[in-house]
JSON list of C-alpha atoms in Angstrom, two decimals:
[
{"chain": "A", "resi": 1, "resn": "GLY", "atom": "CA", "xyz": [116.10, 109.09, 140.70]},
{"chain": "A", "resi": 2, "resn": "ILE", "atom": "CA", "xyz": [117.51, 106.94, 137.96]},
{"chain": "A", "resi": 3, "resn": "GLN", "atom": "CA", "xyz": [121.30, 106.82, 137.65]},
{"chain": "A", "resi": 4, "resn": "VAL", "atom": "CA", "xyz": [123.08, 106.66, 134.30]},
{"chain": "A", "resi": 5, "resn": "GLU", "atom": "CA", "xyz": [126.73, 105.66, 134.22]},
{"chain": "A", "resi": 6, "resn": "GLN", "atom": "CA", "xyz": [128.90, 105.74, 131.14]},
{"chain": "A", "resi": 7, "resn": "SER", "atom": "CA", "xyz": [132.27, 104.13, 130.65]},
{"chain": "A", "resi": 8, "resn": "PRO", "atom": "CA", "xyz": [135.01, 104.74, 129.91]},
{"chain": "A", "resi": 9, "resn": "PRO", "atom": "CA", "xyz": [135.03, 108.48, 130.69]},
{"chain": "A", "resi": 10, "resn": "ASP", "atom": "CA", "xyz": [137.84, 109.06, 128.21]},
{"chain": "A", "resi": 11, "resn": "LEU", "atom": "CA", "xyz": [139.10, 107.07, 125.25]},
{"chain": "A", "resi": 12, "resn": "ILE", "atom": "CA", "xyz": [142.00, 107.77, 122.93]},
{"chain": "A", "resi": 13, "resn": "LEU", "atom": "CA", "xyz": [142.34, 105.62, 119.83]},
{"chain": "A", "resi": 14, "resn": "GLN", "atom": "CA", "xyz": [144.24, 105.53, 116.61]},
{"chain": "A", "resi": 15, "resn": "GLU", "atom": "CA", "xyz": [142.32, 106.12, 113.40]},
{"chain": "A", "resi": 16, "resn": "GLY", "atom": "CA", "xyz": [140.93, 102.84, 112.09]},
{"chain": "A", "resi": 17, "resn": "ALA", "atom": "CA", "xyz": [140.46, 101.25, 115.50]},
{"chain": "A", "resi": 18, "resn": "ASN", "atom": "CA", "xyz": [137.16, 99.95, 116.84]},
{"chain": "A", "resi": 19, "resn": "SER", "atom": "CA", "xyz": [135.61, 101.04, 120.11]},
{"chain": "A", "resi": 20, "resn": "THR", "atom": "CA", "xyz": [132.85, 100.06, 122.50]},
{"chain": "A", "resi": 21, "resn": "LEU", "atom": "CA", "xyz": [131.14, 102.56, 124.76]},
{"chain": "A", "resi": 22, "resn": "ARG", "atom": "CA", "xyz": [128.95, 101.39, 127.61]},
{"chain": "A", "resi": 23, "resn": "CYS", "atom": "CA", "xyz": [125.91, 102.86, 129.36]},
{"chain": "A", "resi": 24, "resn": "ASN", "atom": "CA", "xyz": [124.51, 101.33, 132.56]},
{"chain": "A", "resi": 25, "resn": "PHE", "atom": "CA", "xyz": [121.25, 102.49, 134.07]},
{"chain": "A", "resi": 26, "resn": "SER", "atom": "CA", "xyz": [119.83, 101.79, 137.49]},
{"chain": "A", "resi": 27, "resn": "ASP", "atom": "CA", "xyz": [116.15, 101.22, 136.70]},
{"chain": "A", "resi": 28, "resn": "SER", "atom": "CA", "xyz": [113.81, 100.14, 133.93]},
{"chain": "A", "resi": 29, "resn": "VAL", "atom": "CA", "xyz": [113.62, 102.72, 131.17]},
{"chain": "A", "resi": 30, "resn": "ASN", "atom": "CA", "xyz": [111.07, 103.68, 128.56]},
{"chain": "A", "resi": 31, "resn": "ASN", "atom": "CA", "xyz": [113.53, 105.27, 126.22]},
{"chain": "A", "resi": 32, "resn": "LEU", "atom": "CA", "xyz": [117.27, 105.26, 125.63]},
{"chain": "A", "resi": 33, "resn": "GLN", "atom": "CA", "xyz": [119.11, 107.40, 123.15]},
{"chain": "A", "resi": 34, "resn": "TRP", "atom": "CA", "xyz": [122.74, 107.82, 122.11]},
{"chain": "A", "resi": 35, "resn": "PHE", "atom": "CA", "xyz": [124.03, 111.24, 121.04]},
{"chain": "A", "resi": 36, "resn": "HIS", "atom": "CA", "xyz": [127.26, 112.62, 119.68]},
{"chain": "A", "resi": 37, "resn": "GLN", "atom": "CA", "xyz": [128.05, 116.18, 120.74]},
{"chain": "A", "resi": 38, "resn": "ASN", "atom": "CA", "xyz": [130.13, 117.88, 118.11]},
{"chain": "A", "resi": 39, "resn": "PRO", "atom": "CA", "xyz": [132.77, 120.57, 118.83]},
{"chain": "A", "resi": 40, "resn": "TRP", "atom": "CA", "xyz": [130.13, 123.31, 118.39]},
{"chain": "A", "resi": 41, "resn": "GLY", "atom": "CA", "xyz": [127.92, 121.78, 121.05]},
{"chain": "A", "resi": 42, "resn": "GLN", "atom": "CA", "xyz": [125.23, 120.38, 118.77]},
{"chain": "A", "resi": 43, "resn": "LEU", "atom": "CA", "xyz": [123.78, 117.08, 119.92]},
{"chain": "A", "resi": 44, "resn": "ILE", "atom": "CA", "xyz": [123.48, 114.69, 117.01]},
{"chain": "A", "resi": 45, "resn": "ASN", "atom": "CA", "xyz": [120.95, 111.87, 117.38]},
{"chain": "A", "resi": 46, "resn": "LEU", "atom": "CA", "xyz": [122.69, 108.55, 116.79]},
{"chain": "A", "resi": 47, "resn": "PHE", "atom": "CA", "xyz": [120.22, 105.95, 117.98]},
{"chain": "A", "resi": 48, "resn": "TYR", "atom": "CA", "xyz": [116.81, 105.73, 119.59]},
{"chain": "A", "resi": 49, "resn": "ILE", "atom": "CA", "xyz": [117.15, 102.27, 121.11]},
{"chain": "A", "resi": 50, "resn": "PRO", "atom": "CA", "xyz": [115.11, 101.32, 124.19]},
{"chain": "A", "resi": 51, "resn": "SER", "atom": "CA", "xyz": [115.82, 97.68, 123.34]},
{"chain": "A", "resi": 52, "resn": "GLY", "atom": "CA", "xyz": [117.36, 95.52, 120.64]},
{"chain": "A", "resi": 53, "resn": "THR", "atom": "CA", "xyz": [120.08, 96.22, 118.13]},
{"chain": "A", "resi": 54, "resn": "LYS", "atom": "CA", "xyz": [120.38, 98.85, 115.41]},
{"chain": "A", "resi": 55, "resn": "GLN", "atom": "CA", "xyz": [123.05, 99.69, 112.89]},
{"chain": "A", "resi": 56, "resn": "ASN", "atom": "CA", "xyz": [123.81, 102.81, 110.91]},
{"chain": "A", "resi": 57, "resn": "GLY", "atom": "CA", "xyz": [126.94, 102.63, 108.79]},
{"chain": "A", "resi": 58, "resn": "ARG", "atom": "CA", "xyz": [130.00, 102.23, 110.99]},
{"chain": "A", "resi": 59, "resn": "LEU", "atom": "CA", "xyz": [127.95, 102.69, 114.14]},
{"chain": "A", "resi": 60, "resn": "SER", "atom": "CA", "xyz": [125.75, 100.16, 115.87]},
{"chain": "A", "resi": 61, "resn": "ALA", "atom": "CA", "xyz": [124.07, 99.96, 119.24]},
{"chain": "A", "resi": 62, "resn": "THR", "atom": "CA", "xyz": [122.60, 97.26, 121.43]},
{"chain": "A", "resi": 63, "resn": "THR", "atom": "CA", "xyz": [120.38, 97.70, 124.46]},
{"chain": "A", "resi": 64, "resn": "VAL", "atom": "CA", "xyz": [119.68, 94.81, 126.82]},
{"chain": "A", "resi": 65, "resn": "ALA", "atom": "CA", "xyz": [116.83, 96.30, 128.81]},
{"chain": "A", "resi": 66, "resn": "THR", "atom": "CA", "xyz": [116.50, 93.35, 131.20]},
{"chain": "A", "resi": 67, "resn": "GLU", "atom": "CA", "xyz": [120.14, 93.76, 132.23]},
{"chain": "A", "resi": 68, "resn": "ARG", "atom": "CA", "xyz": [120.01, 97.55, 132.20]},
{"chain": "A", "resi": 69, "resn": "TYR", "atom": "CA", "xyz": [122.80, 98.40, 129.85]},
{"chain": "A", "resi": 70, "resn": "SER", "atom": "CA", "xyz": [123.43, 99.63, 126.34]},
{"chain": "A", "resi": 71, "resn": "LEU", "atom": "CA", "xyz": [126.52, 99.48, 124.15]},
{"chain": "A", "resi": 72, "resn": "LEU", "atom": "CA", "xyz": [127.57, 101.76, 121.31]},
{"chain": "A", "resi": 73, "resn": "TYR", "atom": "CA", "xyz": [130.03, 100.31, 118.81]},
{"chain": "A", "resi": 74, "resn": "ILE", "atom": "CA", "xyz": [132.13, 102.43, 116.50]},
{"chain": "A", "resi": 75, "resn": "SER", "atom": "CA", "xyz": [134.09, 100.56, 113.85]},
{"chain": "A", "resi": 76, "resn": "SER", "atom": "CA", "xyz": [136.97, 101.83, 111.70]},
{"chain": "A", "resi": 77, "resn": "SER", "atom": "CA", "xyz": [137.15, 105.09, 113.67]},
{"chain": "A", "resi": 78, "resn": "GLN", "atom": "CA", "xyz": [137.76, 108.35, 111.83]},
{"chain": "A", "resi": 79, "resn": "THR", "atom": "CA", "xyz": [139.02, 111.63, 113.23]},
{"chain": "A", "resi": 80, "resn": "THR", "atom": "CA", "xyz": [135.56, 113.11, 112.68]},
{"chain": "A", "resi": 81, "resn": "ASP", "atom": "CA", "xyz": [134.23, 110.62, 115.24]},
{"chain": "A", "resi": 82, "resn": "SER", "atom": "CA", "xyz": [136.01, 112.60, 117.96]},
{"chain": "A", "resi": 83, "resn": "GLY", "atom": "CA", "xyz": [133.80, 114.31, 120.49]},
{"chain": "A", "resi": 84, "resn": "VAL", "atom": "CA", "xyz": [131.62, 113.40, 123.43]},
{"chain": "A", "resi": 85, "resn": "TYR", "atom": "CA", "xyz": [129.12, 110.55, 123.29]},
{"chain": "A", "resi": 86, "resn": "PHE", "atom": "CA", "xyz": [126.17, 110.73, 125.62]},
{"chain": "A", "resi": 87, "resn": "CYS", "atom": "CA", "xyz": [123.65, 108.14, 126.68]},
{"chain": "A", "resi": 88, "resn": "ALA", "atom": "CA", "xyz": [120.30, 109.51, 127.86]},
{"chain": "A", "resi": 89, "resn": "VAL", "atom": "CA", "xyz": [117.27, 107.76, 129.33]},
{"chain": "A", "resi": 90, "resn": "ASP", "atom": "CA", "xyz": [113.79, 108.39, 130.62]},
{"chain": "A", "resi": 91, "resn": "MET", "atom": "CA", "xyz": [111.44, 106.22, 132.63]},
{"chain": "A", "resi": 92, "resn": "ASN", "atom": "CA", "xyz": [108.22, 106.98, 130.82]},
{"chain": "A", "resi": 93, "resn": "ARG", "atom": "CA", "xyz": [107.12, 108.79, 127.69]},
{"chain": "A", "resi": 94, "resn": "ASP", "atom": "CA", "xyz": [106.25, 112.03, 129.47]},
{"chain": "A", "resi": 95, "resn": "ASP", "atom": "CA", "xyz": [109.23, 112.08, 131.79]},
{"chain": "A", "resi": 96, "resn": "LYS", "atom": "CA", "xyz": [112.39, 114.12, 131.75]},
{"chain": "A", "resi": 97, "resn": "ILE", "atom": "CA", "xyz": [115.46, 112.80, 129.98]},
{"chain": "A", "resi": 98, "resn": "ILE", "atom": "CA", "xyz": [118.50, 112.15, 132.14]},
{"chain": "A", "resi": 99, "resn": "PHE", "atom": "CA", "xyz": [122.01, 112.16, 130.72]},
{"chain": "A", "resi": 100, "resn": "GLY", "atom": "CA", "xyz": [125.07, 110.19, 131.65]},
{"chain": "A", "resi": 101, "resn": "LYS", "atom": "CA", "xyz": [128.35, 112.03, 132.08]},
{"chain": "A", "resi": 102, "resn": "GLY", "atom": "CA", "xyz": [129.50, 111.04, 128.62]},
{"chain": "A", "resi": 103, "resn": "THR", "atom": "CA", "xyz": [132.52, 109.38, 127.04]},
{"chain": "A", "resi": 104, "resn": "ARG", "atom": "CA", "xyz": [135.07, 111.75, 125.53]},
{"chain": "A", "resi": 105, "resn": "LEU", "atom": "CA", "xyz": [136.49, 110.08, 122.43]},
{"chain": "A", "resi": 106, "resn": "HIS", "atom": "CA", "xyz": [139.63, 111.32, 120.74]},
{"chain": "A", "resi": 107, "resn": "ILE", "atom": "CA", "xyz": [140.68, 109.71, 117.47]},
{"chain": "A", "resi": 108, "resn": "LEU", "atom": "CA", "xyz": [144.29, 110.32, 116.51]},
{"chain": "A", "resi": 109, "resn": "PRO", "atom": "CA", "xyz": [145.23, 110.62, 112.80]},
{"chain": "B", "resi": 1, "resn": "GLY", "atom": "CA", "xyz": [113.84, 114.28, 110.30]},
{"chain": "B", "resi": 2, "resn": "ALA", "atom": "CA", "xyz": [112.54, 116.31, 113.18]},
{"chain": "B", "resi": 3, "resn": "VAL", "atom": "CA", "xyz": [114.24, 119.63, 113.75]},
{"chain": "B", "resi": 4, "resn": "VAL", "atom": "CA", "xyz": [114.44, 121.79, 116.82]},
{"chain": "B", "resi": 5, "resn": "SER", "atom": "CA", "xyz": [115.73, 125.28, 116.24]},
{"chain": "B", "resi": 6, "resn": "GLN", "atom": "CA", "xyz": [117.24, 127.44, 118.95]},
{"chain": "B", "resi": 7, "resn": "HIS", "atom": "CA", "xyz": [118.06, 131.13, 118.71]},
{"chain": "B", "resi": 8, "resn": "PRO", "atom": "CA", "xyz": [120.38, 132.89, 119.25]},
{"chain": "B", "resi": 9, "resn": "SER", "atom": "CA", "xyz": [123.34, 130.55, 119.01]},
{"chain": "B", "resi": 10, "resn": "ARG", "atom": "CA", "xyz": [125.61, 132.96, 120.81]},
{"chain": "B", "resi": 11, "resn": "VAL", "atom": "CA", "xyz": [124.97, 136.03, 122.95]},
{"chain": "B", "resi": 12, "resn": "ILE", "atom": "CA", "xyz": [127.10, 138.36, 125.00]},
{"chain": "B", "resi": 13, "resn": "CYS", "atom": "CA", "xyz": [125.33, 140.61, 127.46]},
{"chain": "B", "resi": 14, "resn": "LYS", "atom": "CA", "xyz": [126.18, 143.01, 130.24]},
{"chain": "B", "resi": 15, "resn": "SER", "atom": "CA", "xyz": [125.73, 142.04, 133.85]},
{"chain": "B", "resi": 16, "resn": "GLY", "atom": "CA", "xyz": [122.27, 142.98, 135.09]},
{"chain": "B", "resi": 17, "resn": "THR", "atom": "CA", "xyz": [120.50, 142.71, 131.76]},
{"chain": "B", "resi": 18, "resn": "SER", "atom": "CA", "xyz": [118.08, 140.00, 130.63]},
{"chain": "B", "resi": 19, "resn": "VAL", "atom": "CA", "xyz": [118.48, 137.60, 127.74]},
{"chain": "B", "resi": 20, "resn": "LYS", "atom": "CA", "xyz": [115.74, 135.64, 125.96]},
{"chain": "B", "resi": 21, "resn": "ILE", "atom": "CA", "xyz": [116.42, 132.34, 124.22]},
{"chain": "B", "resi": 22, "resn": "GLU", "atom": "CA", "xyz": [113.90, 130.81, 121.83]},
{"chain": "B", "resi": 23, "resn": "CYS", "atom": "CA", "xyz": [113.34, 127.14, 121.13]},
{"chain": "B", "resi": 24, "resn": "ARG", "atom": "CA", "xyz": [111.11, 126.06, 118.25]},
{"chain": "B", "resi": 25, "resn": "SER", "atom": "CA", "xyz": [110.01, 122.68, 117.01]},
{"chain": "B", "resi": 26, "resn": "LEU", "atom": "CA", "xyz": [109.94, 123.15, 113.26]},
{"chain": "B", "resi": 27, "resn": "ASP", "atom": "CA", "xyz": [108.04, 120.18, 111.92]},
{"chain": "B", "resi": 28, "resn": "PHE", "atom": "CA", "xyz": [106.12, 118.76, 114.86]},
{"chain": "B", "resi": 29, "resn": "GLN", "atom": "CA", "xyz": [104.13, 119.98, 117.83]},
{"chain": "B", "resi": 30, "resn": "ALA", "atom": "CA", "xyz": [105.62, 119.70, 121.28]},
{"chain": "B", "resi": 31, "resn": "THR", "atom": "CA", "xyz": [103.44, 119.96, 124.37]},
{"chain": "B", "resi": 32, "resn": "THR", "atom": "CA", "xyz": [106.55, 119.54, 126.47]},
{"chain": "B", "resi": 33, "resn": "MET", "atom": "CA", "xyz": [110.02, 120.97, 125.98]},
{"chain": "B", "resi": 34, "resn": "PHE", "atom": "CA", "xyz": [113.07, 120.71, 128.19]},
{"chain": "B", "resi": 35, "resn": "TRP", "atom": "CA", "xyz": [115.79, 123.21, 129.04]},
{"chain": "B", "resi": 36, "resn": "TYR", "atom": "CA", "xyz": [119.29, 122.07, 129.92]},
{"chain": "B", "resi": 37, "resn": "ARG", "atom": "CA", "xyz": [122.45, 123.79, 131.00]},
{"chain": "B", "resi": 38, "resn": "GLN", "atom": "CA", "xyz": [125.95, 122.54, 130.28]},
{"chain": "B", "resi": 39, "resn": "PHE", "atom": "CA", "xyz": [129.18, 123.77, 131.82]},
{"chain": "B", "resi": 40, "resn": "PRO", "atom": "CA", "xyz": [132.49, 123.14, 130.04]},
{"chain": "B", "resi": 41, "resn": "LYS", "atom": "CA", "xyz": [133.48, 119.48, 129.90]},
{"chain": "B", "resi": 42, "resn": "GLN", "atom": "CA", "xyz": [130.42, 118.45, 131.88]},
{"chain": "B", "resi": 43, "resn": "SER", "atom": "CA", "xyz": [127.18, 116.70, 131.07]},
{"chain": "B", "resi": 44, "resn": "LEU", "atom": "CA", "xyz": [123.80, 118.27, 130.40]},
{"chain": "B", "resi": 45, "resn": "MET", "atom": "CA", "xyz": [121.88, 119.13, 133.52]},
{"chain": "B", "resi": 46, "resn": "LEU", "atom": "CA", "xyz": [118.11, 119.50, 133.29]},
{"chain": "B", "resi": 47, "resn": "MET", "atom": "CA", "xyz": [116.91, 122.90, 134.47]},
{"chain": "B", "resi": 48, "resn": "ALA", "atom": "CA", "xyz": [113.20, 122.74, 133.85]},
{"chain": "B", "resi": 49, "resn": "THR", "atom": "CA", "xyz": [110.36, 121.15, 131.93]},
{"chain": "B", "resi": 50, "resn": "SER", "atom": "CA", "xyz": [108.33, 123.58, 129.87]},
{"chain": "B", "resi": 51, "resn": "ASN", "atom": "CA", "xyz": [104.64, 122.72, 129.54]},
{"chain": "B", "resi": 52, "resn": "GLU", "atom": "CA", "xyz": [102.44, 124.30, 126.89]},
{"chain": "B", "resi": 53, "resn": "GLY", "atom": "CA", "xyz": [99.69, 126.34, 128.49]},
{"chain": "B", "resi": 54, "resn": "SER", "atom": "CA", "xyz": [100.83, 125.84, 132.06]},
{"chain": "B", "resi": 55, "resn": "LYS", "atom": "CA", "xyz": [103.65, 126.63, 134.44]},
{"chain": "B", "resi": 56, "resn": "ALA", "atom": "CA", "xyz": [107.07, 125.13, 133.98]},
{"chain": "B", "resi": 57, "resn": "THR", "atom": "CA", "xyz": [108.39, 122.51, 136.35]},
{"chain": "B", "resi": 58, "resn": "TYR", "atom": "CA", "xyz": [111.80, 123.42, 137.72]},
{"chain": "B", "resi": 59, "resn": "GLU", "atom": "CA", "xyz": [114.46, 121.06, 138.99]},
{"chain": "B", "resi": 60, "resn": "GLN", "atom": "CA", "xyz": [115.69, 121.38, 142.52]},
{"chain": "B", "resi": 61, "resn": "GLY", "atom": "CA", "xyz": [118.13, 124.23, 142.94]},
{"chain": "B", "resi": 62, "resn": "VAL", "atom": "CA", "xyz": [117.05, 126.13, 139.83]},
{"chain": "B", "resi": 63, "resn": "GLU", "atom": "CA", "xyz": [115.78, 129.64, 140.58]},
{"chain": "B", "resi": 64, "resn": "LYS", "atom": "CA", "xyz": [112.35, 130.14, 139.04]},
{"chain": "B", "resi": 65, "resn": "ASP", "atom": "CA", "xyz": [112.59, 133.93, 139.16]},
{"chain": "B", "resi": 66, "resn": "LYS", "atom": "CA", "xyz": [115.95, 133.98, 137.44]},
{"chain": "B", "resi": 67, "resn": "PHE", "atom": "CA", "xyz": [115.13, 131.53, 134.66]},
{"chain": "B", "resi": 68, "resn": "LEU", "atom": "CA", "xyz": [111.69, 132.42, 133.34]},
{"chain": "B", "resi": 69, "resn": "ILE", "atom": "CA", "xyz": [110.13, 129.90, 131.00]},
{"chain": "B", "resi": 70, "resn": "ASN", "atom": "CA", "xyz": [107.16, 130.54, 128.76]},
{"chain": "B", "resi": 71, "resn": "HIS", "atom": "CA", "xyz": [105.66, 127.85, 126.53]},
{"chain": "B", "resi": 72, "resn": "ALA", "atom": "CA", "xyz": [103.28, 130.02, 124.54]},
{"chain": "B", "resi": 73, "resn": "SER", "atom": "CA", "xyz": [102.41, 127.61, 121.75]},
{"chain": "B", "resi": 74, "resn": "LEU", "atom": "CA", "xyz": [102.85, 124.01, 120.68]},
{"chain": "B", "resi": 75, "resn": "THR", "atom": "CA", "xyz": [105.99, 124.94, 118.76]},
{"chain": "B", "resi": 76, "resn": "LEU", "atom": "CA", "xyz": [107.67, 127.60, 120.88]},
{"chain": "B", "resi": 77, "resn": "SER", "atom": "CA", "xyz": [109.23, 127.76, 124.32]},
{"chain": "B", "resi": 78, "resn": "THR", "atom": "CA", "xyz": [111.36, 130.63, 125.60]},
{"chain": "B", "resi": 79, "resn": "LEU", "atom": "CA", "xyz": [113.90, 130.84, 128.40]},
{"chain": "B", "resi": 80, "resn": "THR", "atom": "CA", "xyz": [114.66, 134.28, 129.79]},
{"chain": "B", "resi": 81, "resn": "VAL", "atom": "CA", "xyz": [117.70, 134.70, 131.98]},
{"chain": "B", "resi": 82, "resn": "THR", "atom": "CA", "xyz": [116.83, 137.70, 134.12]},
{"chain": "B", "resi": 83, "resn": "SER", "atom": "CA", "xyz": [119.35, 140.05, 135.70]},
{"chain": "B", "resi": 84, "resn": "ALA", "atom": "CA", "xyz": [122.17, 137.97, 134.32]},
{"chain": "B", "resi": 85, "resn": "HIS", "atom": "CA", "xyz": [125.46, 137.70, 136.17]},
{"chain": "B", "resi": 86, "resn": "PRO", "atom": "CA", "xyz": [128.82, 136.24, 135.09]},
{"chain": "B", "resi": 87, "resn": "GLU", "atom": "CA", "xyz": [128.04, 132.97, 136.90]},
{"chain": "B", "resi": 88, "resn": "ASP", "atom": "CA", "xyz": [125.08, 132.51, 134.54]},
{"chain": "B", "resi": 89, "resn": "SER", "atom": "CA", "xyz": [127.51, 132.21, 131.64]},
{"chain": "B", "resi": 90, "resn": "SER", "atom": "CA", "xyz": [127.01, 128.75, 130.22]},
{"chain": "B", "resi": 91, "resn": "PHE", "atom": "CA", "xyz": [125.74, 126.71, 127.28]},
{"chain": "B", "resi": 92, "resn": "TYR", "atom": "CA", "xyz": [121.94, 126.42, 127.28]},
{"chain": "B", "resi": 93, "resn": "ILE", "atom": "CA", "xyz": [120.23, 123.82, 125.13]},
{"chain": "B", "resi": 94, "resn": "CYS", "atom": "CA", "xyz": [116.59, 122.95, 124.60]},
{"chain": "B", "resi": 95, "resn": "SER", "atom": "CA", "xyz": [114.90, 119.72, 123.66]},
{"chain": "B", "resi": 96, "resn": "ALA", "atom": "CA", "xyz": [111.55, 118.61, 122.35]},
{"chain": "B", "resi": 97, "resn": "ARG", "atom": "CA", "xyz": [110.12, 115.13, 122.01]},
{"chain": "B", "resi": 98, "resn": "ARG", "atom": "CA", "xyz": [108.33, 113.88, 118.97]},
{"chain": "B", "resi": 99, "resn": "PHE", "atom": "CA", "xyz": [105.65, 111.33, 119.71]},
{"chain": "B", "resi": 100, "resn": "GLY", "atom": "CA", "xyz": [104.49, 108.80, 117.18]},
{"chain": "B", "resi": 101, "resn": "ARG", "atom": "CA", "xyz": [103.86, 105.05, 116.84]},
{"chain": "B", "resi": 102, "resn": "GLY", "atom": "CA", "xyz": [105.37, 104.25, 120.23]},
{"chain": "B", "resi": 103, "resn": "ASN", "atom": "CA", "xyz": [108.41, 106.37, 119.50]},
{"chain": "B", "resi": 104, "resn": "THR", "atom": "CA", "xyz": [109.23, 109.24, 121.86]},
{"chain": "B", "resi": 105, "resn": "GLU", "atom": "CA", "xyz": [112.53, 110.37, 120.42]},
{"chain": "B", "resi": 106, "resn": "ALA", "atom": "CA", "xyz": [114.01, 113.61, 121.76]},
{"chain": "B", "resi": 107, "resn": "PHE", "atom": "CA", "xyz": [115.63, 116.19, 119.49]},
{"chain": "B", "resi": 108, "resn": "PHE", "atom": "CA", "xyz": [117.86, 119.03, 120.58]},
{"chain": "B", "resi": 109, "resn": "GLY", "atom": "CA", "xyz": [118.39, 122.59, 119.47]},
{"chain": "B", "resi": 110, "resn": "GLN", "atom": "CA", "xyz": [121.78, 123.90, 118.44]},
{"chain": "B", "resi": 111, "resn": "GLY", "atom": "CA", "xyz": [122.36, 125.43, 121.86]},
{"chain": "B", "resi": 112, "resn": "THR", "atom": "CA", "xyz": [122.98, 129.00, 123.00]},
{"chain": "B", "resi": 113, "resn": "ARG", "atom": "CA", "xyz": [126.32, 130.05, 124.39]},
{"chain": "B", "resi": 114, "resn": "LEU", "atom": "CA", "xyz": [125.69, 132.86, 126.88]},
{"chain": "B", "resi": 115, "resn": "THR", "atom": "CA", "xyz": [128.52, 135.05, 128.09]},
{"chain": "B", "resi": 116, "resn": "VAL", "atom": "CA", "xyz": [127.76, 137.65, 130.74]},
{"chain": "B", "resi": 117, "resn": "VAL", "atom": "CA", "xyz": [130.38, 140.38, 131.09]}
]
């Protein structure tokens, strides 16, 4: 099956810093999404981005489908950005969604 | 935006009893829903795909008789953990996909934290 690898596994930054999270996938995908899991376990949809670039406030994401990777950028980090960021993909519209292992981000005040 | 609601958010049950978890798509119909399990500090692992009007598809290693899935309508899927044991304690989370104009975005419920004592 398709493999999804996220890096780095852990990231500790000072408030105000910028960060880049990476997601590599082993095969062509139909869909790619980025999520933020908050301390209560809720998965928050950040981006639906099978290809191209999107921006939402301090967050932006880029997926280069031909090279099988996606990047999530967080600028001017805040302590509320702390948590786990997951990349998830599927290979076709009716297929199951497979998650990477996540990047655990900790923003220090 | 699309909302998927999961209930209950937290449940404690005695060993040997059964627990039912509901997953509803509130503002769209979902012919397919997904059930995941997450252990502490780990990723989400797919347990099964719930199909409206037909049997669920289980991932390898997931016991069908222990984790009963019923997708009774286009907006409701249930997961029943039967004869629960302490090793079934985990965070269970459901997902539904909204289809439209080439978009197949997945949305997730709030999750259910199950503790078996």
